[in-house]
């Protein structure tokens, strides 16, 4: 009888953990060394990463449902305003790793204890012999991320993400990093969050196991990526749903078109009244900082903003540049020039790059940082919503539009009560 009660109690605790709202403080490392060279390197990495995946998507419609209020939030930091990362732990006793959460890949990897690459020098590492929950595997694996990547060996162990304990999670321990792409970064590994069809060697991604093991009650995660300012906050990654208090209005959903990357179709894209494409295939990628456009669209943007041959723009003209607009699920989502023009070492550089041999857009953090984004694996859809009044939709109005509307509404009701 006592054993039955203990088992029931454990099940109840597991169910409660799946529905509990978990919040953690968030941190961001502000931009310090962004320059033209780093932006060009990022653009090249992104082009290489997606060149082999040049796929056209058909136009599709959107759908809506109510998001869950039972969430699990993961601490994020923003490294040089380029990458968002947070802490996970692996093994018993747990070893903490800072990893980038990447919707453009599907595997989890961290450095192995015997990694000798420059990027591994001084980095936290994983040693299966030091963990009592490690399960022998030994299968070799190679992961590539455009110009960078790793070779290594698969391992299986307990992985903890913000208090959520995933058992028997298979991941890669990097014994060699293919170049210096990850050297000097504030993260030492990557946690892929795309579809399992994209995972190398058929490894089940951690988010899938998080849901399958009952740690969250919905196969949904969402991002709020903080941008700019002097705050150390990098935003939030939430497992299990979305937090409606972080965004204004309704979420706009569109179906995922191809279940590997988070790919979807936009109705069109505009800049200064000039249509850039219609319809437009796109990928939402938290592992990419820039917006990457098909070549023809990029050339039009380059011309309309009056960029110089090196991609620089006269800084005195930035505030007068038009809003870059995307129509997604029938709603218009704008990116202001203050976001798509990057201030770098005294220069103003275009944060939109060309995607040679790719016929879809890659919406990285320049876009995602303007909006709350929801990735719904259960319904195969992605959603976007304005972040608490920071709304650039439709007419590209100021950041204070949502706040101003709320203030007017409050004044109206106050006056109404006085009558």
Coordinates of C-alpha atoms in Angstrom, one line a residue:
X1 CA 0.0 0.0 0.0
X2 CA 2.8 2.4 1.0
X3 CA 4.6 1.6 -2.2
X4 CA 1.5 2.3 -4.3
X5 CA 1.1 5.7 -2.5
X6 CA 4.7 6.5 -3.2
X7 CA 4.3 5.7 -6.9
X8 CA 1.1 7.7 -7.1
X9 CA 2.8 10.6 -5.4
X10 CA 5.7 10.5 -7.8
X11 CA 3.3 10.5 -10.8
X12 CA 1.5 13.5 -9.3
X13 CA 4.8 15.4 -8.8
X14 CA 5.8 14.6 -12.4
X15 CA 2.4 15.9 -13.7
X16 CA 2.8 19.0 -11.6
X17 CA 6.3 19.6 -12.9
X18 CA 4.9 19.4 -16.5
X19 CA 2.4 22.1 -15.8
X20 CA 4.4 24.4 -13.6
X21 CA 5.4 27.9 -14.7
X22 CA 9.2 28.1 -14.4
X23 CA 10.9 31.5 -14.5
X24 CA 14.6 32.3 -14.4
X25 CA 16.6 35.6 -14.5
X26 CA 17.9 36.3 -18.0
X27 CA 21.3 37.7 -19.0
X28 CA 22.9 39.2 -22.1
X29 CA 26.4 40.2 -23.0
X30 CA 26.2 43.5 -25.0
X31 CA 27.8 44.1 -28.3
X32 CA 31.5 45.0 -28.0
X33 CA 33.3 43.9 -31.1
X34 CA 30.9 43.8 -34.0
X35 CA 32.6 45.0 -37.2
X36 CA 32.3 44.6 -40.9
X37 CA 34.6 41.5 -40.8
X38 CA 32.4 39.7 -38.3
X39 CA 29.2 40.5 -40.2
X40 CA 30.7 39.3 -43.5
X41 CA 31.9 36.1 -41.7
X42 CA 28.4 35.5 -40.3
X43 CA 26.8 36.1 -43.8
X44 CA 29.2 33.5 -45.3
X45 CA 28.5 31.0 -42.6
X46 CA 24.7 31.3 -43.1
X47 CA 25.0 31.0 -46.9
X48 CA 27.1 27.9 -46.6
X49 CA 24.8 26.4 -44.0
X50 CA 21.7 26.6 -46.2
X51 CA 23.1 26.3 -49.7
X52 CA 22.5 22.5 -49.7
X53 CA 18.9 23.1 -48.6
X54 CA 17.6 25.3 -51.4
X55 CA 13.9 24.5 -51.4
X56 CA 10.9 26.3 -52.7
X57 CA 7.7 26.3 -50.6
X58 CA 4.1 26.6 -51.7
X59 CA 1.9 29.4 -50.2
X60 CA -0.1 28.2 -47.2
X61 CA -2.6 29.6 -44.8
X62 CA -2.6 30.2 -41.0
X63 CA -4.5 28.9 -38.0
X64 CA -5.0 29.9 -34.4
X65 CA -5.5 28.2 -31.0
X66 CA -5.0 29.2 -27.4
X67 CA -1.5 28.8 -26.1
X68 CA -0.8 27.0 -22.8
X69 CA -0.2 29.0 -19.6
X70 CA 1.9 26.2 -18.2
X71 CA 5.5 27.0 -19.2
X72 CA 9.1 26.3 -18.5
X73 CA 11.4 29.2 -19.1
X74 CA 15.2 29.0 -19.9
X75 CA 17.7 31.6 -19.1
X76 CA 19.2 33.3 -22.2
X77 CA 22.1 35.5 -22.7
X78 CA 23.0 37.5 -25.9
X79 CA 26.6 37.3 -27.0
X80 CA 27.7 40.4 -28.9
X81 CA 24.1 40.8 -30.0
X82 CA 24.7 37.9 -32.4
X83 CA 23.9 34.7 -30.5
X84 CA 21.5 33.8 -27.7
X85 CA 22.6 31.1 -25.2
X86 CA 21.9 29.6 -21.8
X87 CA 22.9 27.0 -19.3
X88 CA 22.1 23.3 -19.4
X89 CA 23.8 20.5 -17.4
X90 CA 24.7 17.0 -18.4
X91 CA 25.6 13.9 -16.3
X92 CA 25.6 12.9 -12.6
X93 CA 27.0 14.8 -10.9
X94 CA 25.8 17.5 -13.4
X95 CA 28.3 19.5 -15.4
X96 CA 27.0 22.9 -16.6
X97 CA 27.4 24.0 -20.2
X98 CA 26.5 27.2 -21.9
X99 CA 24.9 26.3 -25.2
X100 CA 23.3 28.2 -28.1
X101 CA 19.6 27.3 -28.7
X102 CA 19.4 26.9 -32.4
X103 CA 16.1 26.5 -34.4
X104 CA 18.2 25.9 -37.5
X105 CA 19.7 22.6 -36.4
X106 CA 18.5 19.5 -34.4
X107 CA 21.4 17.9 -32.6
X108 CA 22.8 18.7 -29.1
X109 CA 26.6 18.7 -28.8
X110 CA 29.2 19.8 -26.2
X111 CA 33.0 19.5 -26.0
X112 CA 34.5 16.1 -25.0
X113 CA 37.1 15.8 -22.3
X114 CA 39.7 14.8 -25.0
X115 CA 38.9 17.6 -27.5
X116 CA 42.1 19.4 -28.5
X117 CA 40.8 22.0 -30.9
X118 CA 41.4 25.7 -30.2
X119 CA 37.7 26.3 -29.5
X120 CA 37.8 23.6 -26.8
X121 CA 40.8 25.2 -25.0
X122 CA 39.7 26.1 -21.5
X123 CA 36.0 25.2 -22.3
X124 CA 33.9 23.1 -20.0
X125 CA 33.9 19.5 -21.2
X126 CA 32.0 16.2 -20.8
X127 CA 33.6 13.0 -19.7
X128 CA 31.3 9.9 -19.6
X129 CA 33.6 8.1 -17.1
X130 CA 32.9 10.8 -14.6
X131 CA 29.1 10.4 -14.8
X132 CA 27.2 7.6 -13.0
X133 CA 24.2 7.9 -15.4
X134 CA 26.3 7.7 -18.6
X135 CA 25.3 5.0 -21.1
X136 CA 28.0 3.7 -23.5
X137 CA 27.5 4.5 -27.1
X138 CA 30.6 5.3 -29.1
X139 CA 29.1 5.9 -32.5
X140 CA 31.0 8.5 -34.5
X141 CA 29.2 11.6 -35.7
X142 CA 30.0 14.7 -37.8
X143 CA 27.9 17.9 -37.7
X144 CA 28.4 20.9 -40.0
X145 CA 27.2 24.5 -39.6
X146 CA 28.2 26.1 -42.8
X147 CA 31.9 26.9 -42.4
X148 CA 32.1 25.4 -38.9
X149 CA 31.2 22.1 -37.3
X150 CA 32.4 19.2 -35.2
X151 CA 33.4 15.6 -35.4
X152 CA 32.9 13.4 -32.3
X153 CA 31.3 10.5 -30.6
X154 CA 27.7 10.0 -29.5
X155 CA 27.0 9.6 -25.8
X156 CA 23.8 9.1 -23.8
X157 CA 23.2 10.6 -20.4
X158 CA 20.9 12.7 -18.3
X159 CA 20.4 16.3 -19.6
X160 CA 18.9 19.0 -17.4
X161 CA 17.4 22.1 -19.0
X162 CA 16.2 24.6 -16.5
X163 CA 15.2 22.0 -13.9
X164 CA 13.6 19.7 -16.5
X165 CA 15.5 16.3 -16.3
X166 CA 15.6 14.5 -19.6
X167 CA 16.8 10.9 -19.1
X168 CA 18.7 8.8 -21.7
X169 CA 19.3 11.7 -24.0
X170 CA 21.7 11.0 -26.8
X171 CA 24.0 13.8 -27.8
X172 CA 27.4 14.4 -29.5
X173 CA 30.6 15.0 -27.5
X174 CA 33.0 16.9 -29.8
X175 CA 36.5 15.5 -30.1
X176 CA 37.4 18.0 -32.8
X177 CA 36.0 21.3 -34.1
X178 CA 36.4 21.7 -37.8
X179 CA 37.7 25.3 -37.7
X180 CA 37.8 28.2 -35.3
X181 CA 34.2 29.3 -35.9
X182 CA 33.2 28.7 -32.2
X183 CA 36.5 29.9 -30.7
X184 CA 36.1 32.8 -28.3
X185 CA 32.3 32.4 -28.1
X186 CA 30.4 32.6 -24.8
X187 CA 28.8 29.3 -25.5
X188 CA 30.6 26.0 -25.9
X189 CA 27.9 23.9 -27.5
X190 CA 24.7 23.9 -29.5
X191 CA 21.2 22.6 -28.6
X192 CA 19.3 22.1 -31.9
X193 CA 15.6 22.8 -31.8
X194 CA 14.5 22.1 -35.4
X195 CA 12.6 18.9 -36.5
X196 CA 14.0 15.5 -35.8
X197 CA 14.1 14.8 -39.6
X198 CA 17.1 17.3 -39.6
X199 CA 19.0 15.5 -36.9
X200 CA 22.2 13.7 -37.8
X201 CA 22.3 9.9 -37.3
X202 CA 18.6 9.8 -36.3
X203 CA 19.2 11.2 -32.8
X204 CA 16.1 12.3 -31.1
X205 CA 16.4 16.1 -30.2
X206 CA 16.2 17.0 -26.5
X207 CA 12.9 19.0 -27.0
X208 CA 11.2 15.9 -28.4
X209 CA 12.3 13.8 -25.3
X210 CA 11.3 16.7 -23.0
X211 CA 7.7 16.3 -24.3
X212 CA 7.7 12.5 -24.6
X213 CA 8.9 12.1 -21.1
X214 CA 6.1 14.2 -19.7
X215 CA 8.2 17.1 -18.6
X216 CA 6.0 19.7 -20.5
X217 CA 2.4 19.4 -21.4
X218 CA 2.6 20.8 -24.9
X219 CA 5.2 20.3 -27.6
X220 CA 5.7 24.1 -27.9
X221 CA 8.5 26.4 -27.2
X222 CA 8.8 30.2 -27.7
X223 CA 11.4 32.9 -27.8
X224 CA 11.5 36.5 -26.6
X225 CA 14.9 37.8 -27.8
X226 CA 15.8 41.1 -26.1
X227 CA 17.7 43.5 -28.4
X228 CA 19.8 46.7 -27.8
X229 CA 19.8 48.9 -24.8
X230 CA 22.1 48.7 -21.8
X231 CA 20.4 45.9 -20.0
X232 CA 22.1 42.6 -19.5
X233 CA 18.8 40.8 -20.3
X234 CA 18.9 38.5 -23.3
X235 CA 15.2 37.5 -23.2
X236 CA 13.5 34.2 -22.6
X237 CA 13.2 30.8 -24.1
X238 CA 10.0 29.1 -22.8
X239 CA 9.2 25.4 -23.0
X240 CA 5.6 24.2 -23.0
X241 CA 3.8 27.2 -24.5
X242 CA 3.9 31.0 -24.7
X243 CA 3.7 33.7 -22.1
X244 CA 1.0 36.2 -23.3
X245 CA 2.2 38.8 -20.9
X246 CA 5.3 39.2 -23.0
X247 CA 3.5 40.2 -26.2
X248 CA 0.7 42.5 -27.3
X249 CA -2.4 41.5 -29.3
X250 CA -3.0 38.1 -30.9
X251 CA -0.4 35.6 -32.1
X252 CA -0.4 35.2 -35.9
X253 CA 0.2 31.6 -37.0
X254 CA 1.3 30.0 -40.3
X255 CA 1.8 26.3 -41.0
X256 CA 5.2 24.8 -41.3
X257 CA 5.7 24.0 -45.0
X258 CA 8.6 21.5 -44.7
X259 CA 9.3 19.7 -41.4
X260 CA 13.0 20.0 -41.1
X261 CA 14.0 23.6 -40.5
X262 CA 11.1 25.8 -39.2
X263 CA 10.1 26.7 -42.8
X264 CA 6.9 28.6 -43.7
X265 CA 5.6 30.9 -46.5
X266 CA 5.1 34.6 -46.4
X267 CA 2.5 36.3 -48.7
X268 CA 5.0 39.0 -49.7
X269 CA 7.8 41.3 -48.6
X270 CA 8.0 45.1 -49.3
X271 CA 10.5 47.9 -48.8
X272 CA 9.5 51.5 -49.6
X273 CA 6.4 50.3 -51.5
X274 CA 8.5 48.0 -53.7
X275 CA 7.5 44.4 -53.7
X276 CA 10.5 42.2 -53.1
X277 CA 8.8 38.8 -53.5
X278 CA 5.4 37.1 -53.6
X279 CA 4.9 34.5 -52.3
X280 CA 8.1 34.1 -50.3
X281 CA 9.5 31.1 -48.6
X282 CA 11.2 31.7 -45.2
X283 CA 13.0 30.0 -42.3
X284 CA 12.9 31.3 -38.7
X285 CA 16.4 30.7 -37.4
X286 CA 17.6 31.8 -33.9
X287 CA 21.1 30.6 -34.7
X288 CA 21.4 33.3 -37.4
X289 CA 21.8 37.0 -36.5
X290 CA 21.1 38.5 -39.9
X291 CA 18.3 38.6 -42.4
X292 CA 19.3 36.7 -45.5
X293 CA 17.4 37.3 -48.7
X294 CA 17.3 35.7 -52.2
X295 CA 19.7 37.5 -54.5
X296 CA 17.2 39.5 -56.4
X297 CA 15.5 40.8 -53.3
X298 CA 18.8 41.6 -51.7
X299 CA 19.9 43.7 -54.7
X300 CA 16.7 45.7 -54.6
X301 CA 17.1 46.3 -50.8
X302 CA 20.7 47.3 -51.4
X303 CA 19.6 49.9 -54.0
X304 CA 16.7 51.3 -52.0
X305 CA 18.7 52.0 -48.9
X306 CA 21.5 53.6 -50.9
X307 CA 24.2 51.2 -49.6
X308 CA 27.8 51.7 -50.7
X309 CA 29.6 48.9 -52.4
X310 CA 31.0 47.6 -49.1
X311 CA 27.5 47.4 -47.6
X312 CA 27.8 50.5 -45.5
X313 CA 25.1 53.2 -45.2
X314 CA 25.4 56.8 -44.2
X315 CA 24.6 56.8 -40.5
X316 CA 22.9 60.2 -40.7
X317 CA 20.3 58.7 -43.1
X318 CA 19.3 55.6 -41.1
X319 CA 16.3 57.1 -39.3
X320 CA 14.9 58.2 -42.6
X321 CA 15.1 54.8 -44.2
X322 CA 11.9 52.8 -44.8
X323 CA 10.6 49.9 -42.7
X324 CA 11.2 46.4 -44.2
X325 CA 7.8 44.7 -44.2
X326 CA 6.8 41.0 -44.3
X327 CA 3.2 39.8 -44.7
X328 CA 2.8 36.6 -42.7
X329 CA -0.5 34.9 -42.1
X330 CA -2.3 38.0 -43.3
X331 CA -0.6 40.3 -40.9
X332 CA 2.3 42.7 -41.7
X333 CA 5.4 42.5 -39.6
X334 CA 7.9 45.3 -40.0
X335 CA 11.6 45.6 -39.2
X336 CA 12.7 49.2 -38.7
X337 CA 15.9 50.6 -40.1
X338 CA 17.3 50.8 -36.6
X339 CA 17.2 47.0 -36.6
X340 CA 18.2 46.1 -40.1
X341 CA 21.1 48.6 -40.1
X342 CA 23.8 47.5 -37.7
X343 CA 26.0 50.0 -35.9
X344 CA 29.5 48.5 -36.1
X345 CA 32.7 50.2 -35.0
X346 CA 31.6 53.6 -36.0
X347 CA 30.0 52.4 -39.2
X348 CA 26.4 51.6 -40.2
X349 CA 26.2 48.3 -42.1
X350 CA 23.3 46.7 -43.8
X351 CA 22.2 43.7 -41.8
X352 CA 20.6 42.0 -44.8
X353 CA 22.8 39.8 -46.9
X354 CA 22.4 37.8 -50.1
X355 CA 21.6 34.1 -50.2
X356 CA 23.2 32.9 -53.4
X357 CA 21.7 29.6 -54.7
X358 CA 18.9 29.9 -52.1
X359 CA 15.4 30.8 -53.0
X360 CA 14.1 31.4 -49.5
X361 CA 14.5 34.1 -46.8
X362 CA 16.3 33.3 -43.5
X363 CA 14.8 35.4 -40.8
X364 CA 17.4 35.6 -38.0
X365 CA 17.6 37.6 -34.8
X366 CA 17.3 41.0 -36.6
X367 CA 13.7 39.9 -37.4
X368 CA 13.0 37.6 -34.4
X369 CA 14.3 40.3 -32.0
X370 CA 11.3 42.5 -33.0
X371 CA 8.7 39.9 -32.2
X372 CA 7.7 37.1 -29.9
X373 CA 7.9 33.8 -31.7
X374 CA 6.2 30.5 -31.0
X375 CA 7.3 27.2 -32.4
X376 CA 4.4 24.7 -32.2
X377 CA 5.6 21.2 -33.0
X378 CA 2.3 19.6 -32.1
X379 CA 0.4 21.6 -34.7
X380 CA 3.3 22.1 -37.1
X381 CA 3.0 25.9 -37.1
X382 CA 5.0 29.0 -36.1
X383 CA 3.5 32.1 -34.6
X384 CA 4.6 35.7 -34.3
X385 CA 3.3 38.5 -32.1
X386 CA 4.3 42.1 -31.2
X387 CA 6.3 42.5 -28.1
X388 CA 4.5 44.7 -25.5
X389 CA 3.8 47.7 -27.7
X390 CA 7.0 47.5 -29.7
X391 CA 5.0 47.1 -32.8
X392 CA 6.4 47.8 -36.3
X393 CA 3.5 46.2 -38.2
X394 CA 1.4 47.7 -41.0
X395 CA 2.4 51.4 -41.3
X396 CA 5.8 51.1 -39.6
X397 CA 4.8 53.5 -36.8
X398 CA 7.0 54.3 -33.8
X399 CA 7.9 52.0 -30.9
X400 CA 5.5 53.8 -28.7
X401 CA 2.4 53.1 -30.8
X402 CA 1.2 50.3 -28.6
X403 CA 2.0 52.2 -25.4
X404 CA 0.2 55.3 -26.7
X405 CA -2.9 53.3 -27.6
X406 CA -3.0 51.7 -24.1
X407 CA -2.6 55.2 -22.5
X408 CA -5.4 56.6 -24.6
X409 CA -7.7 53.7 -23.7
X410 CA -6.9 54.2 -19.9
X411 CA -7.7 57.9 -20.2
X412 CA -10.9 57.2 -22.0
X413 CA -12.2 54.8 -19.3
X414 CA -11.1 57.1 -16.5
X415 CA -13.1 60.0 -18.1
X416 CA -16.0 57.6 -18.6
X417 CA -16.1 56.8 -14.9
X418 CA -16.0 60.5 -14.0
X419 CA -19.2 61.2 -16.0

